[in-house]
XYZ file of N, CA and C in Angstrom:
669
model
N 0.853 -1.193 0.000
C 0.000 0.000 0.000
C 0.884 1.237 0.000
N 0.574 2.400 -0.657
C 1.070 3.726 -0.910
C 1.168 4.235 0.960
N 0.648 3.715 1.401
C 1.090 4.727 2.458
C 2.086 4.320 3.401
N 2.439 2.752 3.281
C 3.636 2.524 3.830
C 4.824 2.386 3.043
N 4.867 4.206 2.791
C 6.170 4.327 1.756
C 7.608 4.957 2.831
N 8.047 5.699 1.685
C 9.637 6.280 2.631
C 9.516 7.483 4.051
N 8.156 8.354 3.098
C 7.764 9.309 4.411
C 7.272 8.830 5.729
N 6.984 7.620 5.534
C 6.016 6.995 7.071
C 7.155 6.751 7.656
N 8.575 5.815 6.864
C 9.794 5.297 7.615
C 10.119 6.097 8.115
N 10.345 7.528 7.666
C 11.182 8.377 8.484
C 11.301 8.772 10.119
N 10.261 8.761 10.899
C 10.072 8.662 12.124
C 11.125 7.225 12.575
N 10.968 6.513 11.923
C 11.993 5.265 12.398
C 12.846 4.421 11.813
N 13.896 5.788 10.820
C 14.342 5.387 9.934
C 14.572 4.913 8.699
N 12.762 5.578 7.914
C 12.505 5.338 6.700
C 12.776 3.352 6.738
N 11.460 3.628 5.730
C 11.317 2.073 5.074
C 12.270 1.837 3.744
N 11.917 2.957 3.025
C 12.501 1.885 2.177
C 13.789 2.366 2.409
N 14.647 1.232 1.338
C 16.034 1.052 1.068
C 16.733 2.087 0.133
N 17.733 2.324 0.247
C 19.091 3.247 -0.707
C 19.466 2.755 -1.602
N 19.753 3.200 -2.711
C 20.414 2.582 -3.813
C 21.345 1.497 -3.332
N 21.641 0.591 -4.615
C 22.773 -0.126 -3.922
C 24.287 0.350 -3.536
N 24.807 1.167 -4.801
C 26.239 1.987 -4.212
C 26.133 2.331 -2.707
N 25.217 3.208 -1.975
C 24.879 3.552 -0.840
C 25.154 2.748 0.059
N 26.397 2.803 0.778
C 26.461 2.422 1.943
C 26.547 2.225 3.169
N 27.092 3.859 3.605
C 27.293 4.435 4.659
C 25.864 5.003 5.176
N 25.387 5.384 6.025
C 24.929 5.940 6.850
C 25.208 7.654 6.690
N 24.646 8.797 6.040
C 23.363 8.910 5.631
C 22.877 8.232 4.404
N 21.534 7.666 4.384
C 21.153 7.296 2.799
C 20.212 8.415 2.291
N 19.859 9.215 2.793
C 18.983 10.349 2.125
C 19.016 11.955 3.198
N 18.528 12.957 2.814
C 18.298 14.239 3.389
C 17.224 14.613 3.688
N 16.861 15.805 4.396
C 16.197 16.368 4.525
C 16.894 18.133 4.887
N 16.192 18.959 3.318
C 16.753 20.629 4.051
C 15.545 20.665 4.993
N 15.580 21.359 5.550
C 14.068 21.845 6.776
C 14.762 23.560 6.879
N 13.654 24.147 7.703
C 13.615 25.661 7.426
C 12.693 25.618 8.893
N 13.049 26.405 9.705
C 12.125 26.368 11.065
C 11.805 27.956 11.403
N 10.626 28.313 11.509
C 10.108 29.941 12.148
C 9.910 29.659 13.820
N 10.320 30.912 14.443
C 9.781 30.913 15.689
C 8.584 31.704 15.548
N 7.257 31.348 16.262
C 6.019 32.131 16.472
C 5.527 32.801 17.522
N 5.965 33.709 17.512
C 5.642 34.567 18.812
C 3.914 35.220 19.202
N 3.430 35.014 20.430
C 2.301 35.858 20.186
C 2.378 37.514 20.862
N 1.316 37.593 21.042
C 0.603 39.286 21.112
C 1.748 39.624 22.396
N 1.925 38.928 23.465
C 2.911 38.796 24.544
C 4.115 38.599 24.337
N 4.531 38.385 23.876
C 6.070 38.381 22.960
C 6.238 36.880 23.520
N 5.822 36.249 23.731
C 6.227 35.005 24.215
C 6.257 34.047 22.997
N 7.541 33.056 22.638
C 7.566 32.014 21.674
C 6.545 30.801 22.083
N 5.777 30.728 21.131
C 4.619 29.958 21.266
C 4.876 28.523 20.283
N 5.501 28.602 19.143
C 5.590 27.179 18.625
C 6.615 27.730 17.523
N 7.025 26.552 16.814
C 8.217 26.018 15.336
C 7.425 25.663 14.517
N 7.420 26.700 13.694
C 6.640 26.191 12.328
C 7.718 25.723 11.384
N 7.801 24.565 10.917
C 8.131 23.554 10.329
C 8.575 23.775 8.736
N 9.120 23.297 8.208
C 9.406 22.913 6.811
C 10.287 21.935 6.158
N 9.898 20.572 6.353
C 10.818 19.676 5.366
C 10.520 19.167 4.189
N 11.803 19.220 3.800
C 11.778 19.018 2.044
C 12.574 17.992 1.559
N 11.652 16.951 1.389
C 12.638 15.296 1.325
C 13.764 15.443 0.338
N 14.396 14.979 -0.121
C 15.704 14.562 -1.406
C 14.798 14.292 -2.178
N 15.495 15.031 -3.561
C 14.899 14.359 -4.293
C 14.594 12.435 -5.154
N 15.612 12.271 -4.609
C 15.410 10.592 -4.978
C 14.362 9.927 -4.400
N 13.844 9.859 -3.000
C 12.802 9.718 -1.896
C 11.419 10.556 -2.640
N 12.024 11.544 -2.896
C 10.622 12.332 -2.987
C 9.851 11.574 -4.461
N 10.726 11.423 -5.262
C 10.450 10.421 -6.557
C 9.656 9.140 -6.538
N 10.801 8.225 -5.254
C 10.078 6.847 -5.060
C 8.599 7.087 -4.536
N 8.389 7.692 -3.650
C 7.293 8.226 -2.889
C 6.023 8.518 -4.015
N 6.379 9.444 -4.722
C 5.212 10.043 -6.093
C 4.937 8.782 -6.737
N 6.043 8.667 -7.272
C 6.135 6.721 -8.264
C 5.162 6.072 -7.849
N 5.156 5.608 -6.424
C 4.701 4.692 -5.517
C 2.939 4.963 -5.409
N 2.603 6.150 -5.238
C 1.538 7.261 -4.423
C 0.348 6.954 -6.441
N 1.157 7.670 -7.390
C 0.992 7.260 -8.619
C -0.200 5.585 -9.180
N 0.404 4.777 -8.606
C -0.069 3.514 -9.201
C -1.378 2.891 -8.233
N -1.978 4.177 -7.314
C -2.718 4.118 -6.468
C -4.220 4.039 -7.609
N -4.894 3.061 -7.628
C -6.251 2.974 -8.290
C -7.312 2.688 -7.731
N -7.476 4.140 -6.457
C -8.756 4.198 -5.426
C -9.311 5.026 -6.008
N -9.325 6.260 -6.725
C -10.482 6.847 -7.285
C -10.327 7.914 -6.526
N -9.022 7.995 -5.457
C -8.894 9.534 -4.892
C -7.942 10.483 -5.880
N -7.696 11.574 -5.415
C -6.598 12.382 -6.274
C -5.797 12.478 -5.968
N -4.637 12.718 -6.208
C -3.260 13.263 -6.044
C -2.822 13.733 -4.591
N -4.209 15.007 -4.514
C -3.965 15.714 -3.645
C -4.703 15.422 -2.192
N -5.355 14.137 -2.372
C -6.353 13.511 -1.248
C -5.046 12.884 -0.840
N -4.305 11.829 -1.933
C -3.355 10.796 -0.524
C -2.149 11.763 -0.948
N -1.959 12.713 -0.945
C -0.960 13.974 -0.223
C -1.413 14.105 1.380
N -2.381 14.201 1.498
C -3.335 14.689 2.595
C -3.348 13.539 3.874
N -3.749 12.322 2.937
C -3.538 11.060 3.936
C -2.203 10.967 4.110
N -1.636 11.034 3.152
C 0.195 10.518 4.058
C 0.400 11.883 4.634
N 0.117 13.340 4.466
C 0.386 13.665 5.624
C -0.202 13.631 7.083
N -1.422 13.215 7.471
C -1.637 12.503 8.615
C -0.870 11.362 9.001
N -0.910 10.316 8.272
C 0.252 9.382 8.497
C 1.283 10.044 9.253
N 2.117 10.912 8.698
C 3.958 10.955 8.866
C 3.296 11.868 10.156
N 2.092 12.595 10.528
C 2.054 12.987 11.926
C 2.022 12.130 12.934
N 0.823 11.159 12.627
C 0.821 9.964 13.863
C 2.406 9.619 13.683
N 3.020 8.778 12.874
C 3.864 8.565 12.990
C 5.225 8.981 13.893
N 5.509 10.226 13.521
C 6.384 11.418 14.308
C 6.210 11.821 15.549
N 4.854 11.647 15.710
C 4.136 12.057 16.912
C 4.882 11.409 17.981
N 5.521 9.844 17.789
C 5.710 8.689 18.876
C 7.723 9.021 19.130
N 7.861 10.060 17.651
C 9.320 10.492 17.966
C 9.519 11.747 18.474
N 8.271 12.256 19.173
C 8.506 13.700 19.808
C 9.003 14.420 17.970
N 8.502 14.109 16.633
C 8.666 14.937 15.869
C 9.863 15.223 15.592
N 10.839 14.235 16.281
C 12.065 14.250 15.690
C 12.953 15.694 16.190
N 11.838 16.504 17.185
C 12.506 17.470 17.364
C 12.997 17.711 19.247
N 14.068 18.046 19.455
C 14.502 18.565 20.602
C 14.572 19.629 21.193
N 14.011 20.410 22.065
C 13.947 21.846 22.161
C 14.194 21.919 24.234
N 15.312 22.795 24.112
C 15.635 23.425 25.597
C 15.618 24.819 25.610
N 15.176 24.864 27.122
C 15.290 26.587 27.439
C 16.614 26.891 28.262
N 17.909 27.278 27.687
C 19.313 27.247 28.514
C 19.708 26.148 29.134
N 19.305 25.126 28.392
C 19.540 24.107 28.577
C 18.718 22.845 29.546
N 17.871 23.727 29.566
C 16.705 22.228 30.271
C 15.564 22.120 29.519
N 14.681 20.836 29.194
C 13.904 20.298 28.355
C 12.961 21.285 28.167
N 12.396 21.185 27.278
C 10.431 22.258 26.880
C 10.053 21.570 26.697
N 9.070 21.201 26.868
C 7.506 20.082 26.248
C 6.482 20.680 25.502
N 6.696 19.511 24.787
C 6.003 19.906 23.328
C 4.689 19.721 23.519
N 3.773 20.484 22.244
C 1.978 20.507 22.432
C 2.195 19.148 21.118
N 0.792 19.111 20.809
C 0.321 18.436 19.645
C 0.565 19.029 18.359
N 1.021 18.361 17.383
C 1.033 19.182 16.001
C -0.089 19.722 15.404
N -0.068 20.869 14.798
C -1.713 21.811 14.209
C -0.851 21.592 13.071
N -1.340 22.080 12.089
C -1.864 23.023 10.505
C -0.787 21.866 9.775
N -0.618 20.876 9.603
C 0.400 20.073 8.653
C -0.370 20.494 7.026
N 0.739 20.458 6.211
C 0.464 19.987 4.826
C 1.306 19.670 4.094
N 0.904 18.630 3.468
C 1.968 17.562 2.427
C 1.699 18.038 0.893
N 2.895 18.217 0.299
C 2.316 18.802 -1.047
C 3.855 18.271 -1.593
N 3.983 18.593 -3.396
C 5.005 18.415 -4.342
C 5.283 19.509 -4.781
N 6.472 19.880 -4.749
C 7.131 21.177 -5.151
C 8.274 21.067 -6.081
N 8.507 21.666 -7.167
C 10.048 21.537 -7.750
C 10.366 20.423 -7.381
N 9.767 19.522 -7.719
C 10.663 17.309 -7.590
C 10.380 17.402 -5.991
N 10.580 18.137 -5.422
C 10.452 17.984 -3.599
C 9.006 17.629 -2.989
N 9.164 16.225 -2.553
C 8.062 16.518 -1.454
C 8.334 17.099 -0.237
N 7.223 18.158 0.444
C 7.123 19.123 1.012
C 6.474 18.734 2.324
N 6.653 18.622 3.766
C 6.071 18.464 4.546
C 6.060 19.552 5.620
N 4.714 20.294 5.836
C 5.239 21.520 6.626
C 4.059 21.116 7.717
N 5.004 21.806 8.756
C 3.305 21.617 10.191
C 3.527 22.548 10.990
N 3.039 22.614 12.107
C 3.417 23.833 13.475
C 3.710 23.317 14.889
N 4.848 23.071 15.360
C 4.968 22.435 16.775
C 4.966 23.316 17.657
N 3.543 23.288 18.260
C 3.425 24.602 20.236
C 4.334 24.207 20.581
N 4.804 24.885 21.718
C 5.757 24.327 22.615
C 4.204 24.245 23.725
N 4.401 23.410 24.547
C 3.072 23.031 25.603
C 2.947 24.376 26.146
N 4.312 25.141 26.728
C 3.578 26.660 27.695
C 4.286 27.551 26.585
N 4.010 28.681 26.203
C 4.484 29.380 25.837
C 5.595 30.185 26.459
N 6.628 30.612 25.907
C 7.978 30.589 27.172
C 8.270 32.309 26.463
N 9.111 32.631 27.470
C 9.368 34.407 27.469
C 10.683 34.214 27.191
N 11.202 34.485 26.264
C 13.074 34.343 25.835
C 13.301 35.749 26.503
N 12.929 36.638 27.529
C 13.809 38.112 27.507
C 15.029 37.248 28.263
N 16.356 37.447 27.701
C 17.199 37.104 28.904
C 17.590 36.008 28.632
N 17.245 34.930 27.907
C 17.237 33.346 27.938
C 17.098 32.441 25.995
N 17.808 31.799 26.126
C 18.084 31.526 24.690
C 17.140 29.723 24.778
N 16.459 29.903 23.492
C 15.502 29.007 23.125
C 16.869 27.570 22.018
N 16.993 26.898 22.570
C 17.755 26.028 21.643
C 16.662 24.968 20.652
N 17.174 24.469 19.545
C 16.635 22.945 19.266
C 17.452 22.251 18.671
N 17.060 21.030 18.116
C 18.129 20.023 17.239
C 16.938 19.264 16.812
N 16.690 19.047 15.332
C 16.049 17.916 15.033
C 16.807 17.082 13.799
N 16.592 15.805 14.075
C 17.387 14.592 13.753
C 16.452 13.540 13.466
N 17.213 12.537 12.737
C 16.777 11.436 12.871
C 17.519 10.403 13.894
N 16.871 10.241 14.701
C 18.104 9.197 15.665
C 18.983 8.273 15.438
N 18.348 7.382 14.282
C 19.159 5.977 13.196
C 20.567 6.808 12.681
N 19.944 8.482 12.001
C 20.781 9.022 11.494
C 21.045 8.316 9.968
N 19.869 7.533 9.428
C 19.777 7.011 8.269
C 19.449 8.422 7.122
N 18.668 9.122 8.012
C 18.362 10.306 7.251
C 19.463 11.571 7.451
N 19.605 12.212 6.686
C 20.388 13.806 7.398
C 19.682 14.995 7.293
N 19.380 15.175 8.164
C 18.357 16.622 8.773
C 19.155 18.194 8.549
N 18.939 18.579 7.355
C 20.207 20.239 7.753
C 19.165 21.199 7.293
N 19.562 22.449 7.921
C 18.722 23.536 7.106
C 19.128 23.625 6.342
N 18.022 24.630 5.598
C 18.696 24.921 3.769
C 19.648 25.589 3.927
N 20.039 25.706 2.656
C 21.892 26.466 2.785
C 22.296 26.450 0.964
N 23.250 27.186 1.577
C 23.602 27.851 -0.585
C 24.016 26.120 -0.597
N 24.493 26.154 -2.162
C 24.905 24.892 -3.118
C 25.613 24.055 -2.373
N 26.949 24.989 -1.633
C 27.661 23.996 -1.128
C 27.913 23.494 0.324
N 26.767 23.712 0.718
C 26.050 23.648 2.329
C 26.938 24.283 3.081
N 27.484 25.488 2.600
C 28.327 26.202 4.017
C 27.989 27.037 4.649
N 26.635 27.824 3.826
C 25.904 29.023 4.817
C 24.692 28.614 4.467
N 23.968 28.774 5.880
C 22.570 28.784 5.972
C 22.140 29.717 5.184
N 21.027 29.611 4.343
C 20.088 30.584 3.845
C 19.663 31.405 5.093
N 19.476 33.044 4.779
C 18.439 33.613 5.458
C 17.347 33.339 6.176
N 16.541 32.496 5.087
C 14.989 31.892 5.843
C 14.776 30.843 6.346
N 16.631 30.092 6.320
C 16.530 28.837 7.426
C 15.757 28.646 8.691
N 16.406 29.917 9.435
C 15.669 30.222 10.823
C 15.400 31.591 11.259
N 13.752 32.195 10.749
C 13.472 33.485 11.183
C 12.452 33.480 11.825
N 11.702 34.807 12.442
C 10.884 34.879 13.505
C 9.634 35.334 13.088
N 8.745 35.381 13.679
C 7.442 35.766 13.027
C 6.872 36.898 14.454
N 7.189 38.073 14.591
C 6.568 39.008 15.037
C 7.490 39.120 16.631
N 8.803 39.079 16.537
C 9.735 38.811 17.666
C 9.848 40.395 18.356
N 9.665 40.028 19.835
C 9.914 41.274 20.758
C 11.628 41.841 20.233
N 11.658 43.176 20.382
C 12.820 44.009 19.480
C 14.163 43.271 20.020
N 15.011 42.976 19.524
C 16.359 42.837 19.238
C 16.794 40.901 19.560
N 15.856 40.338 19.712
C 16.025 39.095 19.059
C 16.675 38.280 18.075
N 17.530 37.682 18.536
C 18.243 37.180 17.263
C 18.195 35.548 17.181
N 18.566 35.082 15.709
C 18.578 33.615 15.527
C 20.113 33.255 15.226
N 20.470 31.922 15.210
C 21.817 31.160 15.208
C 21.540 30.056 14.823
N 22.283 29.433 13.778
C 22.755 28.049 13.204
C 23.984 27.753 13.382
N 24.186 26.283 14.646
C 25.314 26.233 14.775
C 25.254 24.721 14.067
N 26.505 24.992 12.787
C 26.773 23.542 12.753
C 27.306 22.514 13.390
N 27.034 21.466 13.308
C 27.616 20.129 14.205
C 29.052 19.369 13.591
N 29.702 19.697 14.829
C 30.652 19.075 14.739
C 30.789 17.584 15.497
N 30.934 16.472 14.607
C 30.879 15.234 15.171
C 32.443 14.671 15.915
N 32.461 13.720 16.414
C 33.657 13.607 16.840
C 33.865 12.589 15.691
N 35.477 12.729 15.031
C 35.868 11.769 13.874
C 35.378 10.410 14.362
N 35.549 9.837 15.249
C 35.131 8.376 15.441
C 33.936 8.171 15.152
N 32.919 8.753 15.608
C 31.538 9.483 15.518
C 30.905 9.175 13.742
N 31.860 9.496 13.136
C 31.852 9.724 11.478
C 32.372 8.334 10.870
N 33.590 7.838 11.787
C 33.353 6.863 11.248
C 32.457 5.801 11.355
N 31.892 5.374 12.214
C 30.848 4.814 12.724
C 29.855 4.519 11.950
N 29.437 5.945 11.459
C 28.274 6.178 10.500
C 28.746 5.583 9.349
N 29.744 6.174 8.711
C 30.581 5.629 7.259
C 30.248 4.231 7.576
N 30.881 3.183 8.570
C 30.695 1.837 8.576
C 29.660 1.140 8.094
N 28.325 1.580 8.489
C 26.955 1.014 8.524
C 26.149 1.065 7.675
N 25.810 -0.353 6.752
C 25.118 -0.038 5.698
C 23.549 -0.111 6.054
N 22.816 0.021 4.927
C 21.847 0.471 5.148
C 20.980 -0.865 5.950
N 21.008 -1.913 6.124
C 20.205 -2.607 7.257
C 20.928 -2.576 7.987
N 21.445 -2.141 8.462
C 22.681 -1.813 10.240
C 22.054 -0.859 11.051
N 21.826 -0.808 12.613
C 21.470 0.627 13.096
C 23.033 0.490 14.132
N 23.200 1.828 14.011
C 24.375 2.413 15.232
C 24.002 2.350 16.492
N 24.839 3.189 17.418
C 24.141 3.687 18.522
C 23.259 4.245 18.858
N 22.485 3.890 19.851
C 20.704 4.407 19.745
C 21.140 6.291 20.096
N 20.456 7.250 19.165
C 20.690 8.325 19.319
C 22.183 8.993 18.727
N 22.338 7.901 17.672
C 23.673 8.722 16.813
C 23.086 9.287 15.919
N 22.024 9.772 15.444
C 21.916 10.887 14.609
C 21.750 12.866 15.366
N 21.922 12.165 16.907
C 22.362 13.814 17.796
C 23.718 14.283 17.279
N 24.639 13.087 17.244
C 25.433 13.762 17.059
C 26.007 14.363 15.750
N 25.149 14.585 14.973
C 25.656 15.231 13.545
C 24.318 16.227 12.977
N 23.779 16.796 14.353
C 22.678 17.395 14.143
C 22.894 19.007 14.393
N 22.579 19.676 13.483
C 22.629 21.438 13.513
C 21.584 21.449 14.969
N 21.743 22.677 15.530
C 21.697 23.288 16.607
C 21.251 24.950 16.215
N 19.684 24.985 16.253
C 19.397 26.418 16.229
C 19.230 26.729 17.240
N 19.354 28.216 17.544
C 19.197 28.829 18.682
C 18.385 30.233 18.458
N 17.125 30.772 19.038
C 16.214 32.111 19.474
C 17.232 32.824 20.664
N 17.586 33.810 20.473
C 17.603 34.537 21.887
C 17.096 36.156 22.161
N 16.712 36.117 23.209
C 16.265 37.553 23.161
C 16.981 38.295 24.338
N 17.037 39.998 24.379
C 17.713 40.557 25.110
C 16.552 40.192 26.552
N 17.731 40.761 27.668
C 16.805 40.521 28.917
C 15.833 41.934 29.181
């Protein structure tokens, strides 16, 4: 069935398989693009979302979605697999990590998802609350989202040759005055790298080796 394709795996390492050359550990990407949402209180209220599969994934996926002969459209099991990849994600905390100076935030339920095809990309965008809405004056909002297998690679967008973040990687949506954002890239430890290099694609690493090769945004606001 179309809906247990590559987007459902991703919460636990994507289903399907990598080419055969592919052997190391990552077998596919993801750019993502994250907003902070502030409300009327200046308080950060949730991460609005944006991932944008590889295009090879995003292909098998359409291919797959394609040879579907239920009599829905295109844009109906767009709709169903994006419910899918929510339940799904849902059981990985969304793949996302978020601290306030370094101690945990708890996350709400995901709102507004939509799955769509863009330029060869499938597109998965949603909105993660944080459960309380938190006051950055003074205090820096961190996250990291990953895949834990680390089968996938999670980066924001960034020019051609992934060395600078784009602008609209990580911006704010209505931020109390002098707020700023940060992309810190991850530096793995070489052993770390090799590890990953080792492992082909039915192998899993250490539980939670895709933290360590995971970008690190950061919100902060003045006190």
């Amino acid at each position: 069935m179309w809906r247990h394709c590559a987007w459902l795996g991703l919460a636990m390492g994507l289903l399907l398989g990598a080419p055969p050359a592919a052997l190391a550990h990552p077998h596919g990407w993801v750019d993502m693009s994250v907003e902070g949402i502030f409300d009327e209180q200046g308080r950060l209220t949730a991460l609005r979302q944006r991932w944008r599969m590889d295009p090879f994934y995003s292909q098998v996926v359409m291919e797959e979605m394609a040879t579907v002969k239920d009599g829905t459209s295109m844009a109906q099991r767009l709709d169903a697999l994006g419910v899918e990849i929510r339940n799904n994600l849902a059981t990985q905390h969304n793949l996302t990590n978020i601290t306030l100076d370094g101690q945990p935030v708890a996350q709400g339920e995901v709102t507004d998802t939509d799955t769509d095809y863009r330029d060869d990309r499938l597109v998965y965008e949603f909105v993660l609350p944080l459960s309380t809405p938190q006051r950055l004056a003074g205090h820096t909002l961190s996250y990291r989202i990953f895949d834990p297998t680390y089968y996938i690679e999670m980066v924001h967008e960034a020019n051609e040759d992934g060395s600078q973040p784009l602008p609209d990687a990580l911006k704010l949506d209505h931020p109390p005055a002098g707020c700023t954002t940060r992309i810190v890239k991850a530096t793995p430890d070489p052993q770390k790298v090799m590890e990953a290099a080792m492992l082909d694609k039915g192998e899993s690493g250490e539980p939670n080796l895709g933290r360590f090769f995971a970008e690190t945004g950061e919100i902060a606001c003045p006190g």
